[in-house]
């Protein structure tokens, strides 16, 4: 049976990839995923088939809360979080020590390529300290604020964090953002200065930064090299000694936090949970607080980091649970689980994912629609934070408007779509959700509320029925060498940003905080910042609510006719530059025709920008005799075929490429 | 065309014409293409693949000869002519054109032998137009008389430019003086039947310098002018030079202006434009080239030559697009082995044939007349195909196209935009023909 399953899975490459991502079948994951457990006995591969009575090799009851430490590692990109995780896993025997252990917890191609963690992974480690055995739960977190909600949920399951900082680069924007998340959750923070083996390492300087920015005494900093294993033992000791045990007790009613969830085609939702109180065992009837639905616990266990079934989980422990949930939306991150008979107060802080960046996605060719649809479905199975809405564009055909937590989230999603599903996709430039306060009583009644969120420019209500337009804001943190301060400040000003704070974190590095309209940073801000600072500036942001803004709807006209799919919502101050840029891009991509074409950007009836495509004066091949016909016919027929595919706006034929070049995110 | 044939008919009743007369009686009866008069006659194109040197702008099928193989070449050209005439079953060759390459490098006896082969096999009227492309070098000029003797009655002279600098940089092997001398000689031999090729849109050329050069040309030339725009072809030396930034080509707008200026100048000198790039006075249009644009059959002989005819000789019923093997040595071997070097044959479907007729016909200022269209499309008239189309009506209203009792044609300004108009016409044609051919 086990063999059959392996074969079946291998026959389904697409499905295989889904499984690879969340690893449901041990058989499959053994082959492709955890290279480092290849050497283990095969018995663990048949475990998930449940053909034998469960044995519980680990007696979890011998780990009361005071022998448990729950912690996570937070760091700026590339500061060494995953390498440290690899070392901790090796030292505690969770994985064999080999050369190949590189970013064991980062399983996605995109994670390894970008050096980021997108999906959190968890590993329970057994560690002896002073003659006592401890259960250390390493809860890996996504490293980026796009996933700050997920990070904050992971943090809720912890009592302490390892804050990793590169000994060469020092504090970066994400370090700051992560620090505050941990600080606000009142966690014990252990600063770990990594990469001390590097030639340019300057741990002294980083320690002063930590003192200055985070107010943590330099004596508390650990200096390590995760790559070489230098001083990593001290990290484990600090985890036991400095981080307090979890607060719950076995005598309380069962109460657990869902801090991650994955989807598995054969077993349904696999939820990662932190038990805050009481105990849970196989067969228990539990309820999810958010949807008030009841489930029976089918399987429980530890993650080491591969699944390791147990009979029970106790207060303070962290593990996985399978309870017949069919959809990741049933196990939303941040939700609370409790016993059917013993309802408890839900844990604070739960909020459903809220999309902040929207983009249209269309297949390159409409014949690829079904394939792209199933690719998107499969990807979203594991990421409940992506919102999916069907959309269609006269120019680009049928597609979707997807909502993401932030820019990185969107990029990661696109990259996975392309890499894991081989889908060629047109992604439109991202937009943000605006809000509108309606003034017309009739419209308020129609919408059921005074405040309406607008994602599609076509639904943007006219000024006359609106008392106020609002745009989403973010608080951005930029860290950069002071040589770039001037340039960065003018870039921020050109993006309508308001300066909030400027601090020198040491002699050369400046931390700047700006309040940005989200719309101003979604397209190319980060790329510009990187290139103007030769890559030295780092940027991170957190959502900062909505603010009133002078928003207007801008139309693009071709020979006087509006092009529906190019309508855009812009801030009045940016209307001219945006309109001009769009007209220019259209001019480049619409071929000359037999008549003149006026490309205009207009607000209401007022034209604010114009480009002209001059009419063709001569377009005929000079020579054409008997010998040339075949080649010429081919060319003409190709043009004739192309004509059938062009979209006509009035008398102007617009090729799909023109829409793509205007709507698409710029290539990097 | 009809008038042309009747003109000839008064001088002698040829089998070719007789069949045509038969057809005129029976043409309303349903017919398969094989019995159509269109397959009774053809023009003949003979390709001479060799050049002495390579022009910097040319990507045409031509080879620098390795040794003297003229005798073999002449034999093979004759043999292939014979084979393909047999295959086509035509009874009449209406015109012959020797192109290349540089056919004036061939020995006049080669030309004579090929023409004899044609005459032996089918009717080739004395009046039939026989054109030879000539490179205006002293050697070319010296051979003109012998070519004329061999049966050539029309010369097409590749003058290209009267600017010696330009001739040099384009890699031509003649001077402007040599060109003028060749032209004089040719005019003496074939009065009213000499054409000059002249090229505009050359590197660094201006509208003014072009106009004055053209005027100079028109004061000395005969009754026919072919006007070509220099086009950058991939793989040529010029292409590399332009992309490397060493040479600048005039802009699209400038060449458009050059074209319009030339059309006006030619008209002022009494030349009628009869095709996109061809102008004639005193009824000196090229019969041979007109036959291409009217969609008539042609047989292509020689390396890389193209043909369009029905291979009646092997029971074919549909017109084929035929291409001869490109490489001369390979072609020679094939002709020696099996009598011809046809490399590719593609049967043209009904729609494809009409597409070619449309695309070629619209190049003529007279366009396509209803009668000629009916020969190819008895079931659907031009009015039926295009009359109801909104896109077509737009072109009429904007003054680019004319569809009236005479037929379908471009206006003066429409002709310059033909390549933008044709795709629109092809879309309509496709839409109208497809349901018909499917039923």
mmCIF file of C-alpha atoms in Angstrom, chain A residues 592-595 614-634 636-637 639-641 643-644 648 650-651 653, chain B residues 228-229 233 252-253 256 259 276-278 289 292-293 298 306 308 355-356 359-360 363 391 394-395 415-417 419-424 426-427 430:
data_model
loop_
_atom_site.group_PDB
_atom_site.id
_atom_site.type_symbol
_atom_site.label_atom_id
_atom_site.label_comp_id
_atom_site.label_asym_id
_atom_site.label_seq_id
_atom_site.Cartn_x
_atom_site.Cartn_y
_atom_site.Cartn_z
ATOM 1 C CA UNK A 592 1.435 53.690 -36.118
ATOM 2 C CA UNK A 593 -1.788 53.532 -38.045
ATOM 3 C CA UNK A 594 -3.191 55.166 -41.144
ATOM 4 C CA UNK A 595 -4.483 58.102 -39.116
ATOM 5 C CA UNK A 614 1.602 60.360 -36.145
ATOM 6 C CA UNK A 615 -0.162 58.726 -39.059
ATOM 7 C CA UNK A 616 1.742 56.420 -41.358
ATOM 8 C CA UNK A 617 2.598 58.212 -44.570
ATOM 9 C CA UNK A 618 4.023 55.276 -46.407
ATOM 10 C CA UNK A 619 3.762 51.668 -45.555
ATOM 11 C CA UNK A 620 4.181 49.589 -48.650
ATOM 12 C CA UNK A 621 6.949 47.258 -49.610
ATOM 13 C CA UNK A 622 8.670 48.732 -52.658
ATOM 14 C CA UNK A 623 9.464 45.512 -54.462
ATOM 15 C CA UNK A 624 7.100 42.660 -55.028
ATOM 16 C CA UNK A 625 7.428 40.329 -57.953
ATOM 17 C CA UNK A 626 6.831 36.645 -58.434
ATOM 18 C CA UNK A 627 9.668 35.464 -56.246
ATOM 19 C CA UNK A 628 8.768 37.479 -53.216
ATOM 20 C CA UNK A 629 5.157 36.463 -52.793
ATOM 21 C CA UNK A 630 5.420 33.635 -50.308
ATOM 22 C CA UNK A 631 7.355 35.651 -47.790
ATOM 23 C CA UNK A 632 5.138 38.670 -48.213
ATOM 24 C CA UNK A 633 1.950 36.638 -47.925
ATOM 25 C CA UNK A 634 3.173 35.128 -44.686
ATOM 26 C CA UNK A 636 0.519 39.965 -44.310
ATOM 27 C CA UNK A 637 -1.423 36.987 -43.024
ATOM 28 C CA UNK A 639 -0.727 40.876 -39.554
ATOM 29 C CA UNK A 640 -4.268 39.923 -40.522
ATOM 30 C CA UNK A 641 -4.324 37.301 -37.751
ATOM 31 C CA UNK A 643 -5.772 42.255 -36.308
ATOM 32 C CA UNK A 644 -8.370 39.777 -35.188
ATOM 33 C CA UNK A 648 -10.521 48.317 -30.973
ATOM 34 C CA UNK A 650 -13.089 53.691 -31.518
ATOM 35 C CA UNK A 651 -11.054 53.472 -34.711
ATOM 36 C CA UNK A 653 -6.470 49.183 -32.846
ATOM 37 C CA UNK B 228 12.939 51.025 -55.110
ATOM 38 C CA UNK B 229 13.300 51.985 -51.539
ATOM 39 C CA UNK B 233 17.731 43.296 -44.726
ATOM 40 C CA UNK B 252 10.471 56.656 -42.067
ATOM 41 C CA UNK B 253 8.957 60.091 -42.523
ATOM 42 C CA UNK B 256 7.730 58.650 -47.196
ATOM 43 C CA UNK B 259 8.364 58.461 -52.322
ATOM 44 C CA UNK B 276 3.586 50.706 -56.360
ATOM 45 C CA UNK B 277 7.113 51.084 -57.682
ATOM 46 C CA UNK B 278 6.742 51.052 -61.463
ATOM 47 C CA UNK B 289 5.626 41.973 -64.258
ATOM 48 C CA UNK B 292 2.482 38.565 -61.792
ATOM 49 C CA UNK B 293 0.249 41.280 -60.437
ATOM 50 C CA UNK B 298 4.442 31.726 -64.114
ATOM 51 C CA UNK B 306 9.646 30.589 -57.655
ATOM 52 C CA UNK B 308 2.974 29.426 -59.643
ATOM 53 C CA UNK B 355 -5.350 36.037 -51.176
ATOM 54 C CA UNK B 356 -2.456 36.154 -53.609
ATOM 55 C CA UNK B 359 -2.412 41.144 -52.547
ATOM 56 C CA UNK B 360 -0.734 41.287 -55.951
ATOM 57 C CA UNK B 363 -0.355 46.834 -56.069
ATOM 58 C CA UNK B 391 -13.822 48.307 -41.866
ATOM 59 C CA UNK B 394 -14.131 53.187 -43.343
ATOM 60 C CA UNK B 395 -11.262 52.872 -45.812
ATOM 61 C CA UNK B 415 -1.390 53.093 -52.507
ATOM 62 C CA UNK B 416 1.387 54.369 -50.245
ATOM 63 C CA UNK B 417 -0.366 52.714 -47.294
ATOM 64 C CA UNK B 419 0.570 47.281 -46.420
ATOM 65 C CA UNK B 420 -1.726 48.727 -43.769
ATOM 66 C CA UNK B 421 -4.783 48.204 -45.983
ATOM 67 C CA UNK B 422 -4.075 44.640 -47.099
ATOM 68 C CA UNK B 423 -4.420 42.983 -43.669
ATOM 69 C CA UNK B 424 -7.872 44.563 -43.350
ATOM 70 C CA UNK B 426 -7.448 39.789 -45.975
ATOM 71 C CA UNK B 427 -9.483 39.581 -42.778
ATOM 72 C CA UNK B 430 -11.086 35.186 -44.980
#
